[in-house]
């Protein structure tokens, strides 16, 4: 089990709004634009909410959750067990990735 003091830092209940931006071609310009947009968004939210946006627990949890989804790209036929929005985005990426 997880230590009760850490449980809050290691779980994510989900059902939160997200932004998804898809680009037709990844270029240095589009990658720089996406990174800049993301960093400014996260920083600004932290300032508004008076929280440290780049805390390590949240970063680590994001890596764990992303690793689970990345495995599903290896098998295009694997069933998806996420919410409808996440499943739809995975399907779009499966269809468009080489």
mmCIF file of N, CA and C in Angstrom:
data_model
loop_
_atom_site.group_PDB
_atom_site.id
_atom_site.type_symbol
_atom_site.label_atom_id
_atom_site.label_comp_id
_atom_site.label_asym_id
_atom_site.label_seq_id
_atom_site.Cartn_x
_atom_site.Cartn_y
_atom_site.Cartn_z
ATOM 1 N N UNK A 1 0.796 -1.184 0.000
ATOM 2 C CA UNK A 1 0.000 0.000 0.000
ATOM 3 C C UNK A 1 0.848 1.260 0.000
ATOM 4 N N UNK A 2 0.186 2.329 -0.194
ATOM 5 C CA UNK A 2 0.822 3.647 -0.208
ATOM 6 C C UNK A 2 0.663 4.290 1.158
ATOM 7 N N UNK A 3 1.736 4.884 1.639
ATOM 8 C CA UNK A 3 1.699 5.632 2.895
ATOM 9 C C UNK A 3 0.593 6.682 2.787
ATOM 10 N N UNK A 4 -0.268 6.740 3.789
ATOM 11 C CA UNK A 4 -1.411 7.661 3.762
ATOM 12 C C UNK A 4 -0.980 9.111 3.559
ATOM 13 N N UNK A 5 0.179 9.470 4.096
ATOM 14 C CA UNK A 5 0.659 10.847 3.952
ATOM 15 C C UNK A 5 1.019 11.165 2.499
ATOM 16 N N UNK A 6 1.361 10.132 1.728
ATOM 17 C CA UNK A 6 1.745 10.351 0.334
ATOM 18 C C UNK A 6 0.613 10.068 -0.648
ATOM 19 N N UNK A 7 -0.446 9.441 -0.183
ATOM 20 C CA UNK A 7 -1.522 9.021 -1.086
ATOM 21 C C UNK A 7 -2.079 10.183 -1.904
ATOM 22 N N UNK A 8 -2.252 11.329 -1.288
ATOM 23 C CA UNK A 8 -2.794 12.486 -2.003
ATOM 24 C C UNK A 8 -1.875 12.935 -3.134
ATOM 25 N N UNK A 9 -0.574 12.767 -2.938
ATOM 26 C CA UNK A 9 0.394 13.185 -3.950
ATOM 27 C C UNK A 9 0.529 12.168 -5.074
ATOM 28 N N UNK A 10 0.075 10.941 -4.847
ATOM 29 C CA UNK A 10 0.291 9.876 -5.817
ATOM 30 C C UNK A 10 -0.988 9.417 -6.508
ATOM 31 N N UNK A 11 -2.045 10.181 -6.386
ATOM 32 C CA UNK A 11 -3.298 9.823 -7.046
ATOM 33 C C UNK A 11 -3.848 11.021 -7.804
ATOM 34 N N UNK A 12 -4.633 10.731 -8.797
ATOM 35 C CA UNK A 12 -5.272 11.773 -9.590
ATOM 36 C C UNK A 12 -6.671 11.287 -9.919
ATOM 37 N N UNK A 13 -7.674 12.000 -9.445
ATOM 38 C CA UNK A 13 -9.050 11.565 -9.609
ATOM 39 C C UNK A 13 -9.561 11.714 -11.035
ATOM 40 N N UNK A 14 -8.925 12.552 -11.825
ATOM 41 C CA UNK A 14 -9.339 12.725 -13.214
ATOM 42 C C UNK A 14 -10.514 13.669 -13.359
ATOM 43 N N UNK A 15 -11.175 13.575 -14.498
ATOM 44 C CA UNK A 15 -12.316 14.420 -14.831
ATOM 45 C C UNK A 15 -11.976 15.903 -14.729
ATOM 46 N N UNK A 16 -10.837 16.267 -15.281
ATOM 47 C CA UNK A 16 -10.393 17.653 -15.312
ATOM 48 C C UNK A 16 -10.331 18.116 -16.769
ATOM 49 N N UNK A 17 -10.663 19.374 -17.016
ATOM 50 C CA UNK A 17 -10.572 19.865 -18.393
ATOM 51 C C UNK A 17 -9.123 19.872 -18.873
ATOM 52 N N UNK A 18 -8.944 19.620 -20.150
ATOM 53 C CA UNK A 18 -7.606 19.628 -20.732
ATOM 54 C C UNK A 18 -7.632 20.372 -22.061
ATOM 55 N N UNK A 19 -6.467 20.722 -22.521
ATOM 56 C CA UNK A 19 -6.299 21.293 -23.855
ATOM 57 C C UNK A 19 -5.476 20.310 -24.663
ATOM 58 N N UNK A 20 -5.902 20.038 -25.876
ATOM 59 C CA UNK A 20 -5.136 19.179 -26.768
ATOM 60 C C UNK A 20 -4.934 19.925 -28.072
ATOM 61 N N UNK A 21 -3.688 20.036 -28.476
ATOM 62 C CA UNK A 21 -3.356 20.712 -29.725
ATOM 63 C C UNK A 21 -2.619 19.703 -30.592
ATOM 64 N N UNK A 22 -3.131 19.461 -31.780
ATOM 65 C CA UNK A 22 -2.503 18.543 -32.719
ATOM 66 C C UNK A 22 -1.921 19.353 -33.867
ATOM 67 N N UNK A 23 -0.720 19.014 -34.283
ATOM 68 C CA UNK A 23 -0.096 19.690 -35.417
ATOM 69 C C UNK A 23 0.148 18.663 -36.519
ATOM 70 N N UNK A 24 0.052 19.112 -37.760
ATOM 71 C CA UNK A 24 0.255 18.207 -38.893
ATOM 72 C C UNK A 24 1.704 17.770 -39.028
ATOM 73 N N UNK A 25 2.621 18.674 -38.689
ATOM 74 C CA UNK A 25 4.039 18.366 -38.833
ATOM 75 C C UNK A 25 4.803 18.981 -37.665
ATOM 76 N N UNK A 26 5.647 18.180 -37.047
ATOM 77 C CA UNK A 26 6.463 18.681 -35.949
ATOM 78 C C UNK A 26 7.730 19.297 -36.523
ATOM 79 N N UNK A 27 7.831 20.610 -36.388
ATOM 80 C CA UNK A 27 8.997 21.345 -36.866
ATOM 81 C C UNK A 27 9.623 22.050 -35.668
ATOM 82 N N UNK A 28 10.837 22.550 -35.797
ATOM 83 C CA UNK A 28 11.411 23.308 -34.681
ATOM 84 C C UNK A 28 10.505 24.464 -34.252
ATOM 85 N N UNK A 29 9.885 25.114 -35.219
ATOM 86 C CA UNK A 29 9.000 26.238 -34.894
ATOM 87 C C UNK A 29 7.758 25.774 -34.133
ATOM 88 N N UNK A 30 7.095 24.722 -34.623
ATOM 89 C CA UNK A 30 5.876 24.265 -33.947
ATOM 90 C C UNK A 30 6.198 23.683 -32.571
ATOM 91 N N UNK A 31 7.319 22.986 -32.436
ATOM 92 C CA UNK A 31 7.713 22.456 -31.130
ATOM 93 C C UNK A 31 8.006 23.592 -30.157
ATOM 94 N N UNK A 32 8.732 24.601 -30.603
ATOM 95 C CA UNK A 32 9.014 25.758 -29.747
ATOM 96 C C UNK A 32 7.743 26.471 -29.335
ATOM 97 N N UNK A 33 6.807 26.603 -30.265
ATOM 98 C CA UNK A 33 5.529 27.247 -29.971
ATOM 99 C C UNK A 33 4.762 26.458 -28.924
ATOM 100 N N UNK A 34 4.699 25.142 -29.085
ATOM 101 C CA UNK A 34 3.981 24.301 -28.123
ATOM 102 C C UNK A 34 4.617 24.356 -26.733
ATOM 103 N N UNK A 35 5.944 24.290 -26.683
ATOM 104 C CA UNK A 35 6.633 24.347 -25.388
ATOM 105 C C UNK A 35 6.408 25.690 -24.708
ATOM 106 N N UNK A 36 6.518 26.752 -25.468
ATOM 107 C CA UNK A 36 6.312 28.088 -24.909
ATOM 108 C C UNK A 36 4.884 28.257 -24.408
ATOM 109 N N UNK A 37 3.926 27.818 -25.201
ATOM 110 C CA UNK A 37 2.525 27.905 -24.803
ATOM 111 C C UNK A 37 2.283 27.147 -23.498
ATOM 112 N N UNK A 38 2.792 25.930 -23.417
ATOM 113 C CA UNK A 38 2.595 25.098 -22.233
ATOM 114 C C UNK A 38 3.242 25.724 -20.998
ATOM 115 N N UNK A 39 4.502 26.137 -21.118
ATOM 116 C CA UNK A 39 5.202 26.709 -19.965
ATOM 117 C C UNK A 39 4.519 27.982 -19.474
ATOM 118 N N UNK A 40 4.112 28.842 -20.383
ATOM 119 C CA UNK A 40 3.432 30.075 -19.975
ATOM 120 C C UNK A 40 2.088 29.782 -19.326
ATOM 121 N N UNK A 41 1.362 28.816 -19.872
ATOM 122 C CA UNK A 41 0.063 28.444 -19.301
ATOM 123 C C UNK A 41 0.230 27.935 -17.872
ATOM 124 N N UNK A 42 1.159 27.021 -17.672
ATOM 125 C CA UNK A 42 1.369 26.426 -16.349
ATOM 126 C C UNK A 42 1.859 27.478 -15.357
ATOM 127 N N UNK A 43 2.793 28.310 -15.770
ATOM 128 C CA UNK A 43 3.301 29.351 -14.881
ATOM 129 C C UNK A 43 2.188 30.316 -14.482
ATOM 130 N N UNK A 44 1.403 30.766 -15.464
ATOM 131 C CA UNK A 44 0.328 31.723 -15.190
ATOM 132 C C UNK A 44 -0.721 31.137 -14.255
ATOM 133 N N UNK A 45 -1.094 29.887 -14.466
ATOM 134 C CA UNK A 45 -2.053 29.245 -13.562
ATOM 135 C C UNK A 45 -1.505 29.211 -12.136
ATOM 136 N N UNK A 46 -0.231 28.898 -11.986
ATOM 137 C CA UNK A 46 0.378 28.859 -10.659
ATOM 138 C C UNK A 46 0.347 30.210 -9.972
ATOM 139 N N UNK A 47 0.622 31.263 -10.725
ATOM 140 C CA UNK A 47 0.582 32.614 -10.151
ATOM 141 C C UNK A 47 -0.838 32.958 -9.709
ATOM 142 N N UNK A 48 -1.803 32.667 -10.553
ATOM 143 C CA UNK A 48 -3.202 32.983 -10.224
ATOM 144 C C UNK A 48 -3.671 32.207 -9.004
ATOM 145 N N UNK A 49 -3.332 30.918 -8.936
ATOM 146 C CA UNK A 49 -3.805 30.061 -7.842
ATOM 147 C C UNK A 49 -2.876 30.066 -6.633
ATOM 148 N N UNK A 50 -1.754 30.785 -6.745
ATOM 149 C CA UNK A 50 -0.768 30.853 -5.663
ATOM 150 C C UNK A 50 -0.257 29.464 -5.267
ATOM 151 N N UNK A 51 0.121 28.679 -6.287
ATOM 152 C CA UNK A 51 0.721 27.361 -6.057
ATOM 153 C C UNK A 51 1.999 27.261 -6.879
ATOM 154 N N UNK A 52 2.878 26.353 -6.465
ATOM 155 C CA UNK A 52 4.104 26.102 -7.214
ATOM 156 C C UNK A 52 3.777 25.117 -8.331
ATOM 157 N N UNK A 53 3.738 25.599 -9.549
ATOM 158 C CA UNK A 53 3.270 24.813 -10.688
ATOM 159 C C UNK A 53 4.169 23.646 -11.064
ATOM 160 N N UNK A 54 5.407 23.692 -10.674
ATOM 161 C CA UNK A 54 6.353 22.686 -11.143
ATOM 162 C C UNK A 54 6.799 21.756 -10.021
ATOM 163 N N UNK A 55 5.858 21.417 -9.105
ATOM 164 C CA UNK A 55 6.229 20.539 -8.000
ATOM 165 C C UNK A 55 6.550 19.144 -8.522
ATOM 166 N N UNK A 56 7.496 18.492 -7.901
ATOM 167 C CA UNK A 56 7.988 17.213 -8.400
ATOM 168 C C UNK A 56 6.953 16.094 -8.315
ATOM 169 N N UNK A 57 6.094 16.095 -7.302
ATOM 170 C CA UNK A 57 5.098 15.025 -7.190
ATOM 171 C C UNK A 57 4.191 15.008 -8.414
ATOM 172 N N UNK A 58 3.732 16.167 -8.819
ATOM 173 C CA UNK A 58 2.864 16.234 -9.988
ATOM 174 C C UNK A 58 3.581 15.808 -11.255
ATOM 175 N N UNK A 59 4.840 16.178 -11.389
ATOM 176 C CA UNK A 59 5.632 15.787 -12.552
ATOM 177 C C UNK A 59 5.783 14.268 -12.580
ATOM 178 N N UNK A 60 6.118 13.680 -11.458
ATOM 179 C CA UNK A 60 6.306 12.234 -11.392
ATOM 180 C C UNK A 60 5.007 11.490 -11.692
ATOM 181 N N UNK A 61 3.893 11.968 -11.144
ATOM 182 C CA UNK A 61 2.606 11.330 -11.408
ATOM 183 C C UNK A 61 2.273 11.404 -12.898
ATOM 184 N N UNK A 62 2.552 12.535 -13.515
ATOM 185 C CA UNK A 62 2.318 12.666 -14.952
ATOM 186 C C UNK A 62 3.119 11.658 -15.757
ATOM 187 N N UNK A 63 4.361 11.401 -15.354
ATOM 188 C CA UNK A 63 5.191 10.405 -16.037
ATOM 189 C C UNK A 63 4.592 9.012 -15.908
ATOM 190 N N UNK A 64 4.110 8.681 -14.728
ATOM 191 C CA UNK A 64 3.510 7.360 -14.494
ATOM 192 C C UNK A 64 2.264 7.186 -15.361
ATOM 193 N N UNK A 65 1.395 8.201 -15.365
ATOM 194 C CA UNK A 65 0.165 8.117 -16.151
ATOM 195 C C UNK A 65 0.462 8.069 -17.651
ATOM 196 N N UNK A 66 1.421 8.858 -18.107
ATOM 197 C CA UNK A 66 1.775 8.869 -19.529
ATOM 198 C C UNK A 66 2.364 7.531 -19.958
ATOM 199 N N UNK A 67 3.163 6.900 -19.097
ATOM 200 C CA UNK A 67 3.764 5.606 -19.433
ATOM 201 C C UNK A 67 2.688 4.553 -19.692
ATOM 202 N N UNK A 68 1.606 4.600 -18.934
ATOM 203 C CA UNK A 68 0.508 3.643 -19.143
ATOM 204 C C UNK A 68 -0.131 3.840 -20.513
ATOM 205 N N UNK A 69 -0.315 5.085 -20.903
ATOM 206 C CA UNK A 69 -0.951 5.369 -22.189
ATOM 207 C C UNK A 69 -0.002 5.064 -23.347
ATOM 208 N N UNK A 70 1.287 5.358 -23.189
ATOM 209 C CA UNK A 70 2.240 5.122 -24.272
ATOM 210 C C UNK A 70 2.291 3.656 -24.678
ATOM 211 N N UNK A 71 2.106 2.746 -23.739
ATOM 212 C CA UNK A 71 2.115 1.315 -24.052
ATOM 213 C C UNK A 71 1.003 0.961 -25.039
ATOM 214 N N UNK A 72 -0.077 1.708 -25.012
ATOM 215 C CA UNK A 72 -1.213 1.411 -25.880
ATOM 216 C C UNK A 72 -0.958 1.797 -27.338
ATOM 217 N N UNK A 73 0.086 2.560 -27.599
ATOM 218 C CA UNK A 73 0.414 2.910 -28.971
ATOM 219 C C UNK A 73 1.147 1.778 -29.676
ATOM 220 N N UNK A 74 1.745 0.861 -28.924
ATOM 221 C CA UNK A 74 2.457 -0.265 -29.520
ATOM 222 C C UNK A 74 1.504 -1.263 -30.165
ATOM 223 N N UNK A 75 0.292 -1.344 -29.659
ATOM 224 C CA UNK A 75 -0.695 -2.285 -30.178
ATOM 225 C C UNK A 75 -1.956 -1.519 -30.563
ATOM 226 N N UNK A 76 -2.111 -1.273 -31.854
ATOM 227 C CA UNK A 76 -3.242 -0.469 -32.326
ATOM 228 C C UNK A 76 -4.584 -1.139 -32.082
ATOM 229 N N UNK A 77 -4.581 -2.413 -31.768
ATOM 230 C CA UNK A 77 -5.834 -3.139 -31.533
ATOM 231 C C UNK A 77 -6.162 -3.261 -30.045
ATOM 232 N N UNK A 78 -5.247 -2.840 -29.191
ATOM 233 C CA UNK A 78 -5.472 -2.974 -27.747
ATOM 234 C C UNK A 78 -6.696 -2.161 -27.331
ATOM 235 N N UNK A 79 -7.535 -2.739 -26.485
ATOM 236 C CA UNK A 79 -8.706 -1.984 -26.013
ATOM 237 C C UNK A 79 -8.278 -0.815 -25.135
ATOM 238 N N UNK A 80 -9.053 0.247 -25.183
ATOM 239 C CA UNK A 80 -8.749 1.438 -24.398
ATOM 240 C C UNK A 80 -9.666 1.486 -23.186
ATOM 241 N N UNK A 81 -9.087 1.753 -22.027
ATOM 242 C CA UNK A 81 -9.867 1.739 -20.783
ATOM 243 C C UNK A 81 -9.807 3.088 -20.083
ATOM 244 N N UNK A 82 -9.901 4.154 -20.861
ATOM 245 C CA UNK A 82 -9.838 5.499 -20.296
ATOM 246 C C UNK A 82 -11.197 6.162 -20.469
ATOM 247 N N UNK A 83 -11.269 7.423 -20.098
ATOM 248 C CA UNK A 83 -12.503 8.169 -20.338
ATOM 249 C C UNK A 83 -12.657 8.393 -21.842
ATOM 250 N N UNK A 84 -13.849 8.780 -22.267
ATOM 251 C CA UNK A 84 -14.139 8.933 -23.685
ATOM 252 C C UNK A 84 -13.220 9.896 -24.406
ATOM 253 N N UNK A 85 -12.887 11.007 -23.766
ATOM 254 C CA UNK A 85 -12.019 12.005 -24.385
ATOM 255 C C UNK A 85 -10.623 11.442 -24.623
ATOM 256 N N UNK A 86 -10.061 10.778 -23.620
ATOM 257 C CA UNK A 86 -8.717 10.206 -23.753
ATOM 258 C C UNK A 86 -8.711 9.107 -24.806
ATOM 259 N N UNK A 87 -9.726 8.246 -24.797
ATOM 260 C CA UNK A 87 -9.817 7.190 -25.807
ATOM 261 C C UNK A 87 -9.872 7.777 -27.215
ATOM 262 N N UNK A 88 -10.651 8.842 -27.407
ATOM 263 C CA UNK A 88 -10.769 9.466 -28.725
ATOM 264 C C UNK A 88 -9.438 10.059 -29.173
ATOM 265 N N UNK A 89 -8.717 10.704 -28.261
ATOM 266 C CA UNK A 89 -7.411 11.273 -28.614
ATOM 267 C C UNK A 89 -6.408 10.184 -28.963
ATOM 268 N N UNK A 90 -6.422 9.081 -28.216
ATOM 269 C CA UNK A 90 -5.519 7.968 -28.528
ATOM 270 C C UNK A 90 -5.849 7.411 -29.911
ATOM 271 N N UNK A 91 -7.128 7.275 -30.231
ATOM 272 C CA UNK A 91 -7.525 6.791 -31.558
ATOM 273 C C UNK A 91 -7.030 7.718 -32.661
ATOM 274 N N UNK A 92 -7.158 9.035 -32.467
ATOM 275 C CA UNK A 92 -6.672 9.997 -33.466
ATOM 276 C C UNK A 92 -5.173 9.837 -33.664
ATOM 277 N N UNK A 93 -4.443 9.727 -32.573
ATOM 278 C CA UNK A 93 -2.995 9.581 -32.683
ATOM 279 C C UNK A 93 -2.611 8.248 -33.312
ATOM 280 N N UNK A 94 -3.310 7.181 -32.963
ATOM 281 C CA UNK A 94 -3.031 5.870 -33.569
ATOM 282 C C UNK A 94 -3.196 5.937 -35.084
ATOM 283 N N UNK A 95 -4.193 6.665 -35.547
ATOM 284 C CA UNK A 95 -4.465 6.758 -36.981
ATOM 285 C C UNK A 95 -3.457 7.639 -37.711
ATOM 286 N N UNK A 96 -2.824 8.555 -36.994
ATOM 287 C CA UNK A 96 -1.962 9.535 -37.654
ATOM 288 C C UNK A 96 -0.480 9.357 -37.399
ATOM 289 N N UNK A 97 -0.109 8.475 -36.486
ATOM 290 C CA UNK A 97 1.311 8.242 -36.244
ATOM 291 C C UNK A 97 1.841 7.226 -37.244
ATOM 292 N N UNK A 98 3.086 7.407 -37.671
ATOM 293 C CA UNK A 98 3.655 6.452 -38.640
ATOM 294 C C UNK A 98 3.842 5.080 -38.030
#
